mmCIF file of C-alpha atoms and ligand atoms in Angstrom:
data_model
loop_
_atom_site.group_PDB
_atom_site.id
_atom_site.type_symbol
_atom_site.label_atom_id
_atom_site.label_comp_id
_atom_site.label_asym_id
_atom_site.label_seq_id
_atom_site.Cartn_x
_atom_site.Cartn_y
_atom_site.Cartn_z
ATOM 1 C CA MET M 1 -15.981 -37.311 66.916
ATOM 2 C CA ILE M 2 -17.271 -35.631 63.744
ATOM 3 C CA LYS M 3 -19.798 -38.424 63.283
ATOM 4 C CA ASP M 4 -21.040 -37.998 66.851
ATOM 5 C CA ASN M 5 -21.244 -34.244 66.401
ATOM 6 C CA VAL M 6 -23.296 -34.581 63.216
ATOM 7 C CA ARG M 7 -25.615 -37.102 64.841
ATOM 8 C CA ARG M 8 -26.160 -34.861 67.861
ATOM 9 C CA ILE M 9 -26.768 -31.809 65.665
ATOM 10 C CA ARG M 10 -29.355 -33.812 63.686
ATOM 11 C CA GLU M 11 -31.149 -34.876 66.856
ATOM 12 C CA TYR M 12 -31.070 -31.328 68.133
ATOM 13 C CA ILE M 13 -32.527 -29.978 64.879
ATOM 14 C CA PHE M 14 -35.180 -32.692 64.993
ATOM 15 C CA TRP M 15 -36.113 -31.553 68.521
ATOM 16 C CA ILE M 16 -36.156 -27.833 67.589
ATOM 17 C CA CYS M 17 -38.338 -28.551 64.554
ATOM 18 C CA SER M 18 -40.760 -30.742 66.467
ATOM 19 C CA LYS M 19 -41.408 -27.886 68.897
ATOM 20 C CA ILE M 20 -42.278 -25.430 66.149
ATOM 21 C CA ASN M 21 -44.017 -27.819 63.782
ATOM 22 C CA ARG M 22 -41.487 -27.695 61.008
ATOM 23 C CA ARG M 23 -40.116 -30.578 58.989
ATOM 24 C CA HIS M 24 -36.557 -31.277 60.036
ATOM 25 C CA HIS M 25 -35.782 -32.414 56.497
ATOM 26 C CA SER M 26 -36.314 -28.865 55.326
ATOM 27 C CA ILE M 27 -33.151 -27.716 57.118
ATOM 28 C CA THR M 28 -29.938 -27.988 55.114
ATOM 29 C CA ILE M 29 -26.760 -28.259 57.141
ATOM 30 C CA VAL M 30 -23.774 -26.653 55.445
ATOM 31 C CA ALA M 31 -20.568 -27.867 57.065
ATOM 32 C CA VAL M 32 -18.250 -24.860 57.005
ATOM 33 C CA SER M 33 -14.912 -26.521 56.406
ATOM 34 C CA LYS M 34 -12.555 -23.537 56.317
ATOM 35 C CA GLY M 35 -9.304 -24.495 57.969
ATOM 36 C CA ARG M 36 -10.290 -28.188 58.039
ATOM 37 C CA THR M 37 -8.623 -30.956 56.094
ATOM 38 C CA CYS M 38 -10.074 -33.146 53.349
ATOM 39 C CA GLU M 39 -9.917 -36.040 55.810
ATOM 40 C CA GLU M 40 -12.226 -34.139 58.141
ATOM 41 C CA ILE M 41 -14.549 -33.271 55.273
ATOM 42 C CA LYS M 42 -14.583 -36.927 54.271
ATOM 43 C CA GLU M 43 -15.582 -37.925 57.767
ATOM 44 C CA ALA M 44 -18.390 -35.363 57.739
ATOM 45 C CA GLN M 45 -19.599 -36.692 54.425
ATOM 46 C CA GLU M 46 -19.628 -40.233 55.762
ATOM 47 C CA ALA M 47 -21.779 -38.930 58.615
ATOM 48 C CA GLY M 48 -24.316 -37.772 56.034
ATOM 49 C CA ILE M 49 -23.224 -34.191 55.346
ATOM 50 C CA THR M 50 -24.067 -33.265 51.747
ATOM 51 C CA ASP M 51 -23.094 -29.584 51.667
ATOM 52 C CA ILE M 52 -19.801 -27.855 52.493
ATOM 53 C CA GLY M 53 -18.872 -24.184 52.707
ATOM 54 C CA GLU M 54 -15.634 -22.244 52.426
ATOM 55 C CA ASN M 55 -14.844 -18.589 52.903
ATOM 56 C CA ARG M 56 -11.766 -18.329 50.705
ATOM 57 C CA VAL M 57 -11.613 -19.226 47.031
ATOM 58 C CA GLN M 58 -7.944 -20.179 47.093
ATOM 59 C CA GLU M 59 -8.404 -22.684 49.904
ATOM 60 C CA ALA M 60 -11.503 -24.100 48.235
ATOM 61 C CA LEU M 61 -9.698 -24.593 44.910
ATOM 62 C CA ILE M 62 -7.006 -26.698 46.545
ATOM 63 C CA LYS M 63 -9.326 -28.767 48.704
ATOM 64 C CA TYR M 64 -11.990 -29.361 46.075
ATOM 65 C CA ASN M 65 -9.299 -30.599 43.717
ATOM 66 C CA GLU M 66 -8.149 -33.069 46.319
ATOM 67 C CA LEU M 67 -11.726 -34.126 47.091
ATOM 68 C CA ARG M 68 -12.333 -34.704 43.407
ATOM 69 C CA THR M 69 -9.426 -37.088 43.178
ATOM 70 C CA MET M 70 -10.890 -38.905 46.189
ATOM 71 C CA ASN M 71 -14.155 -39.068 44.225
ATOM 72 C CA TYR M 72 -16.184 -37.153 46.767
ATOM 73 C CA LYS M 73 -19.260 -35.350 45.575
ATOM 74 C CA LEU M 74 -20.623 -32.615 47.780
ATOM 75 C CA ARG M 75 -22.600 -29.474 47.105
ATOM 76 C CA THR M 76 -20.264 -26.506 47.506
ATOM 77 C CA HIS M 77 -21.018 -23.113 49.018
ATOM 78 C CA MET M 78 -19.065 -19.871 49.102
ATOM 79 C CA VAL M 79 -19.944 -18.273 52.437
ATOM 80 C CA GLY M 80 -17.225 -15.638 52.813
ATOM 81 C CA HIS M 81 -16.710 -12.244 51.243
ATOM 82 C CA LEU M 82 -15.949 -12.632 47.543
ATOM 83 C CA GLN M 83 -13.555 -10.275 45.784
ATOM 84 C CA THR M 84 -14.315 -9.548 42.150
ATOM 85 C CA ASN M 85 -10.905 -10.811 41.019
ATOM 86 C CA LYS M 86 -11.748 -14.254 42.456
ATOM 87 C CA VAL M 87 -15.104 -14.586 40.741
ATOM 88 C CA LYS M 88 -13.734 -16.356 37.691
ATOM 89 C CA ASP M 89 -12.596 -19.273 39.856
ATOM 90 C CA ALA M 90 -15.587 -19.062 42.193
ATOM 91 C CA VAL M 91 -18.172 -19.656 39.465
ATOM 92 C CA LYS M 92 -16.253 -22.754 38.402
ATOM 93 C CA ILE M 93 -16.278 -24.426 41.792
ATOM 94 C CA PHE M 94 -19.291 -23.261 43.812
ATOM 95 C CA ASP M 95 -22.851 -24.509 43.463
ATOM 96 C CA LEU M 96 -24.129 -21.643 45.595
ATOM 97 C CA ILE M 97 -22.464 -18.284 46.228
ATOM 98 C CA GLN M 98 -24.052 -17.058 49.457
ATOM 99 C CA SER M 99 -22.264 -13.737 49.771
ATOM 100 C CA VAL M 100 -23.450 -11.432 47.001
ATOM 101 C CA ASP M 101 -23.186 -8.044 48.666
ATOM 102 C CA SER M 102 -22.926 -5.518 45.835
ATOM 103 C CA MET M 103 -24.167 -4.896 42.333
ATOM 104 C CA ARG M 104 -20.572 -4.773 41.162
ATOM 105 C CA LEU M 105 -20.018 -8.325 42.410
ATOM 106 C CA ALA M 106 -23.291 -9.521 40.882
ATOM 107 C CA LEU M 107 -22.306 -8.080 37.492
ATOM 108 C CA GLU M 108 -18.961 -9.862 37.613
ATOM 109 C CA ILE M 109 -20.568 -13.168 38.596
ATOM 110 C CA ASP M 110 -23.023 -12.795 35.719
ATOM 111 C CA LYS M 111 -20.194 -12.074 33.297
ATOM 112 C CA GLN M 112 -17.969 -14.956 34.385
ATOM 113 C CA ALA M 113 -20.860 -17.422 34.638
ATOM 114 C CA ALA M 114 -21.931 -16.513 31.089
ATOM 115 C CA LYS M 115 -18.445 -17.382 29.835
ATOM 116 C CA ILE M 116 -18.779 -20.946 31.077
ATOM 117 C CA ASN M 117 -22.451 -21.246 30.205
ATOM 118 C CA LYS M 118 -23.609 -21.474 33.764
ATOM 119 C CA ILE M 119 -26.567 -20.061 35.624
ATOM 120 C CA GLN M 120 -24.981 -19.311 38.989
ATOM 121 C CA ASP M 121 -27.219 -19.793 42.036
ATOM 122 C CA VAL M 122 -26.652 -17.075 44.615
ATOM 123 C CA LEU M 123 -27.922 -15.701 47.894
ATOM 124 C CA VAL M 124 -27.886 -12.004 48.651
ATOM 125 C CA GLU M 125 -26.056 -11.237 51.884
ATOM 126 C CA VAL M 126 -27.822 -8.735 54.084
ATOM 127 C CA LYS M 127 -26.281 -6.893 56.988
ATOM 128 C CA THR M 128 -29.075 -7.128 59.539
ATOM 129 C CA SER M 129 -27.191 -5.357 62.311
ATOM 130 C CA PRO M 130 -25.239 -2.110 62.450
ATOM 131 C CA GLU M 131 -22.993 -3.607 65.166
ATOM 132 C CA THR M 132 -21.157 -6.014 62.899
ATOM 133 C CA THR M 133 -18.440 -4.705 60.660
ATOM 134 C CA LYS M 134 -19.230 -7.614 58.357
ATOM 135 C CA PHE M 135 -20.055 -7.335 54.694
ATOM 136 C CA GLY M 136 -23.562 -7.327 53.322
ATOM 137 C CA LEU M 137 -26.146 -4.986 51.893
ATOM 138 C CA GLU M 138 -28.184 -2.788 54.200
ATOM 139 C CA PRO M 139 -31.769 -4.106 54.345
ATOM 140 C CA GLU M 140 -32.985 -0.860 52.742
ATOM 141 C CA GLU M 141 -30.662 -1.200 49.756
ATOM 142 C CA ALA M 142 -31.139 -4.958 49.314
ATOM 143 C CA ILE M 143 -34.480 -4.648 47.534
ATOM 144 C CA GLY M 144 -33.116 -2.138 45.022
ATOM 145 C CA VAL M 145 -30.114 -4.327 44.252
ATOM 146 C CA ILE M 146 -32.258 -7.450 43.912
ATOM 147 C CA LYS M 147 -34.457 -5.654 41.391
ATOM 148 C CA GLU M 148 -31.335 -5.073 39.303
ATOM 149 C CA ILE M 149 -29.863 -8.559 39.777
ATOM 150 C CA VAL M 150 -32.993 -10.268 38.458
ATOM 151 C CA LYS M 151 -32.306 -8.617 35.101
ATOM 152 C CA LEU M 152 -29.029 -10.536 34.782
ATOM 153 C CA LYS M 153 -29.321 -13.693 32.688
ATOM 154 C CA ASN M 154 -26.666 -15.865 34.304
ATOM 155 C CA ILE M 155 -27.575 -15.356 37.949
ATOM 156 C CA ASN M 156 -30.414 -17.016 39.823
ATOM 157 C CA ILE M 157 -31.268 -15.600 43.256
ATOM 158 C CA LYS M 158 -32.391 -18.368 45.594
ATOM 159 C CA GLY M 159 -32.680 -16.411 48.815
ATOM 160 C CA LEU M 160 -30.950 -14.388 51.497
ATOM 161 C CA MET M 161 -28.075 -14.861 53.919
ATOM 162 C CA THR M 162 -27.053 -13.054 57.076
ATOM 163 C CA ILE M 163 -24.542 -13.259 59.899
ATOM 164 C CA ALA M 164 -25.912 -12.176 63.273
ATOM 165 C CA PRO M 165 -23.809 -10.241 65.750
ATOM 166 C CA ILE M 166 -22.169 -12.247 68.526
ATOM 167 C CA PHE M 167 -23.755 -12.132 71.982
ATOM 168 C CA ASP M 168 -23.141 -14.119 75.144
ATOM 169 C CA ASP M 169 -26.865 -14.775 75.144
ATOM 170 C CA SER M 170 -27.830 -16.181 71.731
ATOM 171 C CA GLU M 171 -31.467 -15.253 72.360
ATOM 172 C CA LYS M 172 -30.434 -11.676 71.513
ATOM 173 C CA THR M 173 -29.831 -12.701 67.880
ATOM 174 C CA ARG M 174 -33.556 -13.304 67.336
ATOM 175 C CA PRO M 175 -34.506 -9.828 65.995
ATOM 176 C CA TYR M 176 -31.783 -10.015 63.324
ATOM 177 C CA PHE M 177 -32.944 -13.374 62.037
ATOM 178 C CA ARG M 178 -36.536 -12.209 62.130
ATOM 179 C CA MET M 179 -35.605 -9.151 60.112
ATOM 180 C CA LEU M 180 -34.115 -11.342 57.368
ATOM 181 C CA ARG M 181 -37.186 -13.578 57.257
ATOM 182 C CA GLU M 182 -39.471 -10.542 57.016
ATOM 183 C CA LEU M 183 -37.343 -9.115 54.232
ATOM 184 C CA LYS M 184 -37.644 -12.384 52.301
ATOM 185 C CA ASP M 185 -41.416 -12.421 52.819
ATOM 186 C CA LYS M 186 -41.644 -8.835 51.611
ATOM 187 C CA ILE M 187 -39.654 -9.596 48.458
ATOM 188 C CA ASN M 188 -41.918 -12.576 47.768
ATOM 189 C CA THR M 189 -45.114 -10.625 48.448
ATOM 190 C CA LEU M 190 -43.981 -7.942 46.010
ATOM 191 C CA HIS M 191 -43.015 -10.645 43.456
ATOM 192 C CA LEU M 192 -39.655 -9.007 42.857
ATOM 193 C CA THR M 193 -37.987 -12.210 41.676
ATOM 194 C CA PRO M 194 -39.141 -14.575 38.899
ATOM 195 C CA CYS M 195 -39.196 -17.483 41.348
ATOM 196 C CA THR M 196 -40.186 -17.271 44.995
ATOM 197 C CA LEU M 197 -37.154 -16.917 47.231
ATOM 198 C CA ASP M 198 -37.030 -19.977 49.442
ATOM 199 C CA THR M 199 -33.565 -20.131 50.996
ATOM 200 C CA LEU M 200 -32.822 -18.377 54.276
ATOM 201 C CA SER M 201 -29.211 -19.058 55.211
ATOM 202 C CA MET M 202 -28.888 -18.029 58.826
ATOM 203 C CA GLY M 203 -27.546 -19.564 62.008
ATOM 204 C CA MET M 204 -24.057 -20.686 62.986
ATOM 205 C CA THR M 205 -22.742 -22.846 65.831
ATOM 206 C CA ASP M 206 -23.758 -20.461 68.620
ATOM 207 C CA ASP M 207 -27.122 -19.324 67.327
ATOM 208 C CA PHE M 208 -28.635 -21.870 64.916
ATOM 209 C CA LYS M 209 -31.426 -22.859 67.306
ATOM 210 C CA ILE M 210 -32.745 -19.288 67.354
ATOM 211 C CA ALA M 211 -32.238 -18.986 63.590
ATOM 212 C CA ILE M 212 -34.294 -22.114 62.891
ATOM 213 C CA GLU M 213 -37.036 -20.893 65.193
ATOM 214 C CA GLU M 214 -37.107 -17.701 63.139
ATOM 215 C CA GLY M 215 -37.396 -19.530 59.822
ATOM 216 C CA SER M 216 -33.899 -20.508 58.751
ATOM 217 C CA ASN M 217 -33.725 -23.465 56.385
ATOM 218 C CA MET M 218 -29.958 -23.429 55.907
ATOM 219 C CA VAL M 219 -27.545 -23.410 58.842
ATOM 220 C CA ARG M 220 -23.810 -22.923 58.412
ATOM 221 C CA LEU M 221 -21.957 -24.917 61.020
ATOM 222 C CA GLY M 222 -18.210 -25.021 61.569
ATOM 223 C CA ARG M 223 -17.217 -25.628 65.185
ATOM 224 C CA ALA M 224 -20.329 -27.648 66.042
ATOM 225 C CA ILE M 225 -19.304 -30.223 63.440
ATOM 226 C CA PHE M 226 -15.525 -30.192 63.502
ATOM 227 C CA GLU M 227 -14.604 -29.389 67.101
ATOM 228 C CA ARG M 228 -14.830 -31.250 70.340
ATOM 229 C CA GLN M 229 -16.968 -29.018 72.451
ATOM 230 C CA GLY M 230 -20.350 -28.699 73.949
ATOM 231 C CA THR M 231 -22.294 -25.883 72.340
ATOM 232 C CA VAL M 232 -24.811 -28.405 71.081
ATOM 233 C CA PRO M 233 -26.657 -30.025 73.986
HETATM 234 C C1 PLP Q 1 -16.896 -19.694 59.764
HETATM 235 C C2 PLP Q 1 -18.247 -19.354 59.282
HETATM 236 C C3 PLP Q 1 -19.365 -20.077 59.734
HETATM 237 C C4 PLP Q 1 -19.289 -21.177 60.764
HETATM 238 O O1 PLP Q 1 -19.011 -20.641 62.010
HETATM 239 P P1 PLP Q 1 -19.128 -21.505 63.365
HETATM 240 O O2 PLP Q 1 -19.405 -20.473 64.390
HETATM 241 O O3 PLP Q 1 -17.834 -22.214 63.520
HETATM 242 O O4 PLP Q 1 -20.284 -22.432 63.202
HETATM 243 C C5 PLP Q 1 -20.596 -19.718 59.207
HETATM 244 N N1 PLP Q 1 -20.742 -18.733 58.293
HETATM 245 C C6 PLP Q 1 -19.685 -18.016 57.849
HETATM 246 C C7 PLP Q 1 -19.917 -16.940 56.850
HETATM 247 C C8 PLP Q 1 -18.409 -18.317 58.331
HETATM 248 O O5 PLP Q 1 -17.362 -17.592 57.883
#
């Protein structure tokens, strides 16, 4: 089932990209494996998934340990809210922390990454809608925080992440995704970061088509990959 899901998602992304003249290879699929077993992750990997995401450090620690003993190598992403007291573990196990939503958190990541001699790749999470009670920086404060984060030696900002509000009609998510893309373009035009930001992590099972149309190059998919259901045509 997981293999079929991944194949259908790939074909769907190929179709979306062909309509808007984008290269389908430029879209990274992050399989969000929270609540799923290592067996399920293994099946996803055998279907060609290279990136996995978790939203809790504790769960990730346990599963990544198990995956290591099974000799599975995947790129790991932290996609959920990160508490400062979990940062020490997080920098050890995640290739990309997608949920940097405060300067306080960025400072802690920098500190803990320095201790293990790591430059931690991160995304800055932006709250693109007032409706969601989710975490994330307001778009207006994001630029100020990014200007401060770039001064930190052990953090490398790769791009931005957002979670759109949930609607029955996914088309309604479009303005939120567009806002994130425009914010990224603005940051790049102003040359606020040493390297151009290139990652836009946006789009989940119900709205990744719209997100890709609006410029996403990283989609975070849980149900579409791991569940038997028909949100992907
Ligand atoms: C769970 C989760 C996802 C995946 O959600 P689906 O709707 O199952 O695709 C994506 N991003 C974050 C931050 C999540 O917590």
